[in-house]
CSV table of C-alpha atoms in Angstrom, one decimal:
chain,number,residue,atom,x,y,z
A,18,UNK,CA,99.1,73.4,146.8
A,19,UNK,CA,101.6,70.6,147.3
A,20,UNK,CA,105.3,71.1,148.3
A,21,UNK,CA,106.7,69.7,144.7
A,22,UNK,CA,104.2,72.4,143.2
A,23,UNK,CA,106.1,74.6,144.8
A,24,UNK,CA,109.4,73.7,144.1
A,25,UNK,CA,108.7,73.5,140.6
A,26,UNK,CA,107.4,77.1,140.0
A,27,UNK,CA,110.3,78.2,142.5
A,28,UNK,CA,113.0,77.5,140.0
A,29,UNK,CA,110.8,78.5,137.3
A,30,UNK,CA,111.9,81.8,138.6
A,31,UNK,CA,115.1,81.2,136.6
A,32,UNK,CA,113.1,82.5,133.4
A,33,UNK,CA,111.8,85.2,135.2
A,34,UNK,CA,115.1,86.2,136.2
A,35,UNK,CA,116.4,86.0,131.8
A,36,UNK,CA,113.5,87.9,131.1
A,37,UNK,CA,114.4,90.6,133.7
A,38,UNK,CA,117.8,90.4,133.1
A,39,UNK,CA,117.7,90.8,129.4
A,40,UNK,CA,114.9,94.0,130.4
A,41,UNK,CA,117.4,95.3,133.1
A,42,UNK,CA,120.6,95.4,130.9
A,43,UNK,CA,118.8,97.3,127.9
A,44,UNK,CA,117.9,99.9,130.4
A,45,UNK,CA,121.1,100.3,132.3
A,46,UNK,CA,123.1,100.7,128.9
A,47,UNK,CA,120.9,102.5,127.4
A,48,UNK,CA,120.3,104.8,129.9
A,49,UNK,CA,123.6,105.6,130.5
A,50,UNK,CA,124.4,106.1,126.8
A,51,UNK,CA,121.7,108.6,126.7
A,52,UNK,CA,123.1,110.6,130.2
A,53,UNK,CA,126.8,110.4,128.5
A,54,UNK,CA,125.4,111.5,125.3
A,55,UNK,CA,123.3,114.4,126.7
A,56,UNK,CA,126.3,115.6,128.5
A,57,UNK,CA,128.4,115.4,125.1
A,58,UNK,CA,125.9,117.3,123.1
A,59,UNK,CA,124.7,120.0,126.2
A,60,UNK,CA,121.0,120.1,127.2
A,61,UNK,CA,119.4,122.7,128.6
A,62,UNK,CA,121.3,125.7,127.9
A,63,UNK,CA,124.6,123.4,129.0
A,64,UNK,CA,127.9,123.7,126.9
A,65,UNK,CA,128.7,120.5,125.6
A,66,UNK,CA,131.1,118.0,127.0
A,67,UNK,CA,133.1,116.7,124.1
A,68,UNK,CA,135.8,115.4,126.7
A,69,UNK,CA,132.5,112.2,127.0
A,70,UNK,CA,133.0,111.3,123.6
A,71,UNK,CA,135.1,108.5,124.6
A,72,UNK,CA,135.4,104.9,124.9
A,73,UNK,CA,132.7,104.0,128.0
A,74,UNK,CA,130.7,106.1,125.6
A,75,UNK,CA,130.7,104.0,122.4
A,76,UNK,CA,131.0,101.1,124.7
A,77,UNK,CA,127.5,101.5,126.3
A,78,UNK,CA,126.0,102.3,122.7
A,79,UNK,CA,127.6,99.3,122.2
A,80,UNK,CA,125.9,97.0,124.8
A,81,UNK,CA,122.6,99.0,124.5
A,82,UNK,CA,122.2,97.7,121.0
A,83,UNK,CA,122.4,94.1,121.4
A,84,UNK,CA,120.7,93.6,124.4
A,85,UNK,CA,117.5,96.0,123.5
A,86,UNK,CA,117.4,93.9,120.1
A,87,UNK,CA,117.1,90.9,122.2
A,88,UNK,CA,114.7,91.3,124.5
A,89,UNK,CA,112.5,93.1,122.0
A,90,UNK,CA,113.2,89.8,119.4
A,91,UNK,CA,111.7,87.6,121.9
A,92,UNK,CA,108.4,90.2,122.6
A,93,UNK,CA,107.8,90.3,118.4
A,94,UNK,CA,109.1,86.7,118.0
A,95,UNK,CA,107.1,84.5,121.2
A,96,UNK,CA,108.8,81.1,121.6
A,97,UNK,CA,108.8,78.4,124.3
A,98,UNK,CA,111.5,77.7,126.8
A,99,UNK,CA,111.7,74.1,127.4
A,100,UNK,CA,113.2,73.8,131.0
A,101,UNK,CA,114.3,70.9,132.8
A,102,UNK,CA,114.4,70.8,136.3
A,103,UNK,CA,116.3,68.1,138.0
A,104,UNK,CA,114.5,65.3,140.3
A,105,UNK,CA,116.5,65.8,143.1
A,106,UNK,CA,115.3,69.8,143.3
A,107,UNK,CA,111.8,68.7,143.0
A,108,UNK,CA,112.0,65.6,144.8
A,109,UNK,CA,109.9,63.6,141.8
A,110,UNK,CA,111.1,59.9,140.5
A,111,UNK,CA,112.4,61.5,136.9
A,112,UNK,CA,113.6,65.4,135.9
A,113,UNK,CA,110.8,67.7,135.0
A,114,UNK,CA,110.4,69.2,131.3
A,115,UNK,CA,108.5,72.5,132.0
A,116,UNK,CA,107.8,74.9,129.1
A,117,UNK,CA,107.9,78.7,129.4
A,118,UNK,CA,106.9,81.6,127.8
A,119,UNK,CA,109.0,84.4,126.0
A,120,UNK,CA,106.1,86.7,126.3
A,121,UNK,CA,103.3,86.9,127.6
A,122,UNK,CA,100.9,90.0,129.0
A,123,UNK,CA,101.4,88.5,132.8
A,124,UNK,CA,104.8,89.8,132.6
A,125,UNK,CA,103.7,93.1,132.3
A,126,UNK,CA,104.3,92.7,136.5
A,127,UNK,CA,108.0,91.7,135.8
A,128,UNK,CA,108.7,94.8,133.7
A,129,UNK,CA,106.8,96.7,136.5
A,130,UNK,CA,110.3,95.8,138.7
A,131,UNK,CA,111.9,98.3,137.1
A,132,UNK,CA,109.6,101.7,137.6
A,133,UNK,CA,111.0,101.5,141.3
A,134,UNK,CA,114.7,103.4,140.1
A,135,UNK,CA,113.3,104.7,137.4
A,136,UNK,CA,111.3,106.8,139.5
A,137,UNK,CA,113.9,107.2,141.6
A,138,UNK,CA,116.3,108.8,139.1
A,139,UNK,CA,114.0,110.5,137.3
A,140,UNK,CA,113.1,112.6,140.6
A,141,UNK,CA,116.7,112.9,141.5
A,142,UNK,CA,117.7,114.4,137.6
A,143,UNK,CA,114.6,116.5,137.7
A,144,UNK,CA,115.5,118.4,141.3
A,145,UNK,CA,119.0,119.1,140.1
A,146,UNK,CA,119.3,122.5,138.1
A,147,UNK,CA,123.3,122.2,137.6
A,148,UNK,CA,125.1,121.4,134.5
A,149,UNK,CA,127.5,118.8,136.3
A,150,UNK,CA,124.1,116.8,137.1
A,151,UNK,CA,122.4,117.0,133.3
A,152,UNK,CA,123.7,113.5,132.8
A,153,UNK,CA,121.3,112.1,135.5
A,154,UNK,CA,118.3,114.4,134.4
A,155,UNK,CA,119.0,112.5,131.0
A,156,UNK,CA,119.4,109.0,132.2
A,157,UNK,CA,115.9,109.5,134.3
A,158,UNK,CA,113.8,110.3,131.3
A,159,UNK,CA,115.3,107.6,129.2
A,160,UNK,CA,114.9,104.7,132.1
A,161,UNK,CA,111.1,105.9,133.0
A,162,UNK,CA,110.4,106.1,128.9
A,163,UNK,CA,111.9,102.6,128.9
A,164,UNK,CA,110.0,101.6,132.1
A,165,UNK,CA,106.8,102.5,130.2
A,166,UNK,CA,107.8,101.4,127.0
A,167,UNK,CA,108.0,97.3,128.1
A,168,UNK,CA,104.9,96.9,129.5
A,169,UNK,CA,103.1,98.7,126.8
A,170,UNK,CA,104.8,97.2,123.8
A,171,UNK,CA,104.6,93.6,125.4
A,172,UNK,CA,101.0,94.1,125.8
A,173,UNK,CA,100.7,95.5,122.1
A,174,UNK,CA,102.1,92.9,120.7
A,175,UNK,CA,100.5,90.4,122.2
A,176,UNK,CA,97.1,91.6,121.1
A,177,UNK,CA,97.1,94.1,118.2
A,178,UNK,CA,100.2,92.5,116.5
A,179,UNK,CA,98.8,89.0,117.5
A,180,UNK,CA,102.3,87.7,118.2
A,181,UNK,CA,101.9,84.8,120.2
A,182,UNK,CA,101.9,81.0,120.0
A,183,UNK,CA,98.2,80.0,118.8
A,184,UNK,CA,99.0,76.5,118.9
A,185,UNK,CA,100.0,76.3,123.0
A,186,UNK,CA,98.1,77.2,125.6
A,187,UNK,CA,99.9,77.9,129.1
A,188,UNK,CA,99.1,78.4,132.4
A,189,UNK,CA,100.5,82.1,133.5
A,190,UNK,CA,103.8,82.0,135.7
A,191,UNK,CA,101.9,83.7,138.4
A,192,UNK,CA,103.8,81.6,141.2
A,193,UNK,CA,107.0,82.3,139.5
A,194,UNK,CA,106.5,85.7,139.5
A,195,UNK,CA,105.6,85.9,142.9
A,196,UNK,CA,109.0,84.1,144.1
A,197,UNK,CA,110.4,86.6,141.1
A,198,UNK,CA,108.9,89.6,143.4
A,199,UNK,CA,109.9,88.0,147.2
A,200,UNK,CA,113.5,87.6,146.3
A,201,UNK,CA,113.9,90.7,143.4
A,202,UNK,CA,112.1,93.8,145.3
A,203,UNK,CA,113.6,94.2,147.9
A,204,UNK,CA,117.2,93.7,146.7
A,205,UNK,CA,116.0,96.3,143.9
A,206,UNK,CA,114.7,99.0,147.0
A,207,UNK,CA,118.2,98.1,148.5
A,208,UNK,CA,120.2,99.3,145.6
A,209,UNK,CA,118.0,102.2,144.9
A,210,UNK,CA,118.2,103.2,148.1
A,211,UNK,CA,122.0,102.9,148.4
A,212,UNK,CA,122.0,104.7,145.1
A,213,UNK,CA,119.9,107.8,146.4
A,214,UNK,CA,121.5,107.8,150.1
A,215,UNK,CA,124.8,107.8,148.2
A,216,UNK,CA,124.6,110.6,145.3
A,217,UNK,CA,121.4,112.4,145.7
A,218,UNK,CA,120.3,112.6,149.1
A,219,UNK,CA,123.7,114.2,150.2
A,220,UNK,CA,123.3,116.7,148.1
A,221,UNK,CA,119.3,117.1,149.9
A,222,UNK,CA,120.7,117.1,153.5
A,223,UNK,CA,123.1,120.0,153.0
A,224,UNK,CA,122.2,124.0,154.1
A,225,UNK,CA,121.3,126.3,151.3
A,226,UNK,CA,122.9,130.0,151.4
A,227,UNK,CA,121.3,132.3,149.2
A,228,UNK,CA,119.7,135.6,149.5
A,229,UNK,CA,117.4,134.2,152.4
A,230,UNK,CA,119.3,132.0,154.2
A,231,UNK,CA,122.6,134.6,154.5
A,232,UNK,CA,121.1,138.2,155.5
A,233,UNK,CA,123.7,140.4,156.7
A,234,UNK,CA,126.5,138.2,155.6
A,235,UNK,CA,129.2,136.1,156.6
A,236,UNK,CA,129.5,137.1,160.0
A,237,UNK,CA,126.1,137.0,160.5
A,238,UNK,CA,125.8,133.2,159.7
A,239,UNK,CA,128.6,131.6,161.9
A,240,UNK,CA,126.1,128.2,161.4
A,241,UNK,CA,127.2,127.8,157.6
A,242,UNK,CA,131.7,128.0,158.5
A,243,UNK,CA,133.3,125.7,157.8
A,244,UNK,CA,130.3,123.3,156.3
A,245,UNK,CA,129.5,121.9,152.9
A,246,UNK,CA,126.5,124.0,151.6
A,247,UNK,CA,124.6,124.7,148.7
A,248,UNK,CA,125.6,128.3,147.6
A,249,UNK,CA,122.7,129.9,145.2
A,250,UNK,CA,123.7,133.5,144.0
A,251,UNK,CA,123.8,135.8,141.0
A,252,UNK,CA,127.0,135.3,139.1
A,253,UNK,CA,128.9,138.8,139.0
A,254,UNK,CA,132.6,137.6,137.8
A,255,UNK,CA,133.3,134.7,135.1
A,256,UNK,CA,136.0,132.6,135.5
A,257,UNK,CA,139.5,134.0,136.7
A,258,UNK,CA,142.1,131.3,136.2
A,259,UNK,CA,145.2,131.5,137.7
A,260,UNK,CA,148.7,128.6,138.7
A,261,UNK,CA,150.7,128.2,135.2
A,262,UNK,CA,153.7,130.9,136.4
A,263,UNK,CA,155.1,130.8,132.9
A,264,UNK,CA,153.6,127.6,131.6
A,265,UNK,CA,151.6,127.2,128.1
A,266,UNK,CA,147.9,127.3,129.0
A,267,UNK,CA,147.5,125.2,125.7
A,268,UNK,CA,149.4,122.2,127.3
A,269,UNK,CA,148.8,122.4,130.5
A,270,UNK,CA,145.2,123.2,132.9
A,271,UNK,CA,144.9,126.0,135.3
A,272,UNK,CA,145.3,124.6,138.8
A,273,UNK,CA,143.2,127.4,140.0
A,274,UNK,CA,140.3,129.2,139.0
A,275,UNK,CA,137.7,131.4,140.4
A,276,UNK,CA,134.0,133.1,140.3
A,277,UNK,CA,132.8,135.4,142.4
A,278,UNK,CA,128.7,135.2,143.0
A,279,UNK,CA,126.4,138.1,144.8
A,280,UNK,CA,124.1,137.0,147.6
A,281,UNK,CA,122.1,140.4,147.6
A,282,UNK,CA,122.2,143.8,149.2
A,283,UNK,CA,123.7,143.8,152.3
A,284,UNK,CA,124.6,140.2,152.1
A,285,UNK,CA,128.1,140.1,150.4
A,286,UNK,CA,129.9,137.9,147.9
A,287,UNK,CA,131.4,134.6,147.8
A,288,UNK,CA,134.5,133.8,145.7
A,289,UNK,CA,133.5,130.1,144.5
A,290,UNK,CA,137.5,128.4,144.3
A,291,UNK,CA,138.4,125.0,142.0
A,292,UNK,CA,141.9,123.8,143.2
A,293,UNK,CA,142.1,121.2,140.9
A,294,UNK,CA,142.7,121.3,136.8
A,295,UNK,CA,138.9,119.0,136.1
A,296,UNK,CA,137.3,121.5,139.1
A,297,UNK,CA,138.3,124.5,137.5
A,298,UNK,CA,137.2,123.1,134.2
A,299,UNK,CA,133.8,122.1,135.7
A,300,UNK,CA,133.8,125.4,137.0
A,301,UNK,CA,134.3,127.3,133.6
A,302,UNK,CA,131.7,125.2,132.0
A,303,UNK,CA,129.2,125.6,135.0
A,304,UNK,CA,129.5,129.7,134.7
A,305,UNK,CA,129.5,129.7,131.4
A,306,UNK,CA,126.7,132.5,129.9
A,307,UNK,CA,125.4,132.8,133.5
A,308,UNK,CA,126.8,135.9,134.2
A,309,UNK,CA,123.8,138.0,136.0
A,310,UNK,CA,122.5,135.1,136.4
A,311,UNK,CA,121.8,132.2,139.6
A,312,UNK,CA,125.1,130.1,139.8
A,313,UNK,CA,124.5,127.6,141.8
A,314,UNK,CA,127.6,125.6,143.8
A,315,UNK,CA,128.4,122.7,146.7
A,316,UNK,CA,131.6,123.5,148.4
A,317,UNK,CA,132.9,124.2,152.2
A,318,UNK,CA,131.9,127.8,153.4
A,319,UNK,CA,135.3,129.4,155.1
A,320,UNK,CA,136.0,133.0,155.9
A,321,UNK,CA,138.7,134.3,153.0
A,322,UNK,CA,141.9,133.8,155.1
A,323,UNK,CA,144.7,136.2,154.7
A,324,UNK,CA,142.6,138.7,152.2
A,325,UNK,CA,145.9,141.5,152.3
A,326,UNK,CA,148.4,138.9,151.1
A,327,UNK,CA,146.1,138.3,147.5
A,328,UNK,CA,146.7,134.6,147.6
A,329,UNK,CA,143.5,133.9,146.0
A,330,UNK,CA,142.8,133.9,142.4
A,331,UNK,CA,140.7,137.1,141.1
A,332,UNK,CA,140.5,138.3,144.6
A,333,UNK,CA,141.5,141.5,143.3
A,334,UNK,CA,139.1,142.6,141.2
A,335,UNK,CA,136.3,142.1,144.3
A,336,UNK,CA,135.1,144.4,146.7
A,337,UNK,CA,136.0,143.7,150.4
A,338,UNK,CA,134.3,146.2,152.1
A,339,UNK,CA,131.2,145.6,150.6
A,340,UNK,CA,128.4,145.4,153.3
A,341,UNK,CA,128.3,141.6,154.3
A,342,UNK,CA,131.6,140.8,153.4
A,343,UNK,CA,133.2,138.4,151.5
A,344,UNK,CA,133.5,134.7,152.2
A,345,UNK,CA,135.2,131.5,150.3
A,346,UNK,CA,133.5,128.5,149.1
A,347,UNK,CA,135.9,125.6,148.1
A,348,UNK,CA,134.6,123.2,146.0
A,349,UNK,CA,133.8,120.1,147.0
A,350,UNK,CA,130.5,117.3,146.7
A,351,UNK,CA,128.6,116.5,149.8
């Protein structure tokens, strides 16, 4: 193959890139609707979220339509891309008229792209049992239904719907696709990657302290102080609120709230802490039904400083001499 060859299927990877574009935009908005909308409605035994029935909500739904309209229009409706490429990028005496394809089964490989952070955040939503993390259980399903979807309904069109052009016959973009996949791949493993290392694996890498990992109890475990762990425990105490001194709880969030969770005999409690109005109301909404149940936190592990002096919220309806004592997780993400 010759070098103007080549250059002419390398910036034929400008269609490949409108096709993936138009593919990658209808599965970012839509996916995200989908996570905002599961948190809004609750899944999975989760109280809804009304507070993300809001503006980036509607305005997703309102991306999502038009570009999943228009990249499904040109699967059902095949036409040909005329596109000229310049003599002086091809190095030929006049510019280049090259036609391309809206459709066509080879592309199957450029919706393939996409099944790399689909997988990714499906995996991540699917190892996640809290309610704070629903919306990304949500937005996986949704992006590896879509992942699927493309390829099959490209391919179904084409031959049980029979919409194609009958009257052209092209050469497949094989070489364009290829440049597509040199330059695209690994800038889409980048971004995954950054994604994962950024808001998933974090939350991976941390200790876990439940009934296994904590026999005998905070003093026991001097490894966990004064780390960001996991904490996995039975819920004993609901949330305590606490911080208004006076003020209308109607008009104004708690500043402080509590739950106390049980790590098993001989283990002690932990008195899970929210020191800010939207972590206390995460918190509410996280304990919500589970009491008796495994109430699962991130936070730093600390001993409870200054128990006589009651300066945590709820503290006093705990049990300090319990056998393994009773420690303080503050909330906060990996």
């Amino acid at each position: 193959m010759d070098l103007k060859s080549l250059l002419k299927s390398f910036w034929q990877m400008i269609y490949v890139f409108r096709i993936a574009g138009l593919h990658a935009l209808s599965l970012y908005f839509i996916s995200n609707s989908v996570g905002l909308l599961a948190m809004t409605t609750g899944v999975h035994g989760c109280p809804p979220r009304p507070e993300f029935n809001n503006w980036y909500l509607w305005l997703n739904i309102l991306f999502a339509i038009p570009f999943l309209v228009i990249s499904l229009y040109y699967i059902l409706h095949p036409s040909v891309w005329m596109q000229t490429i310049s003599k002086h990028l091809v190095f030929t005496p006049t510019d280049i008229n090259l036609p391309f394809f809206s459709t066509h089964p080879v592309y199957i490989f450029i919706d393939a792209l996409f099944f790399v952070p689909a997988i990714a955040l499906f995996q991540s939503g699917r190892a996640e049992s809290m309610c704070e993390f629903k919306s990304e259980w949500a937005m996986g399903w949704a992006l590896l239904t879509l992942a699927f979807f493309y390829p099959v309904f490209r391919v179904f069109s084409w031959y049980v719907l029979n919409r194609r052009i009958q009257a052209m016959t092209l050469k497949p973009p094989i070489l364009p696709i290829l440049w597509g996949y040199l330059i695209a791949l690994p800038l889409i493993i980048f971004f995954t990657y950054t994604y994962m290392d950024t808001h998933v694996l974090p939350r991976l890498r941390v200790p876990v302290v439940n009934e296994l990992t904590f026999t005998g109890g905070i003093d026991e475990h001097p490894e966990f102080l004064g780390r960001v762990v996991r904490v996995q425990g039975v819920l004993t105490r609901g949330i305590a609120k606490c911080g208004l001194f006076g003020k209308d709880p109607e008009e104004t969030p708690f500043p402080f709230g509590t739950v106390l969770v049980d790590l098993g005999k001989k283990n002690g409690q932990i008195i899970v802490q929210a020191d800010k109005a939207h972590l206390v109301k995460n918190l509410e909404l996280e304990a919500l039904n589970k009491k008796g149940k495994i109430f699962e936190a991130f936070g730093r592990l600390i001993k409870l400083p200054n128990p006589k002096k009651r300066l945590i919220c709820g503290i006093g309806k705990t049990d300090e001499k319990q056998k393994g004592g009773l420690a303080l997780l503050e909330l906060e993400m990996p």
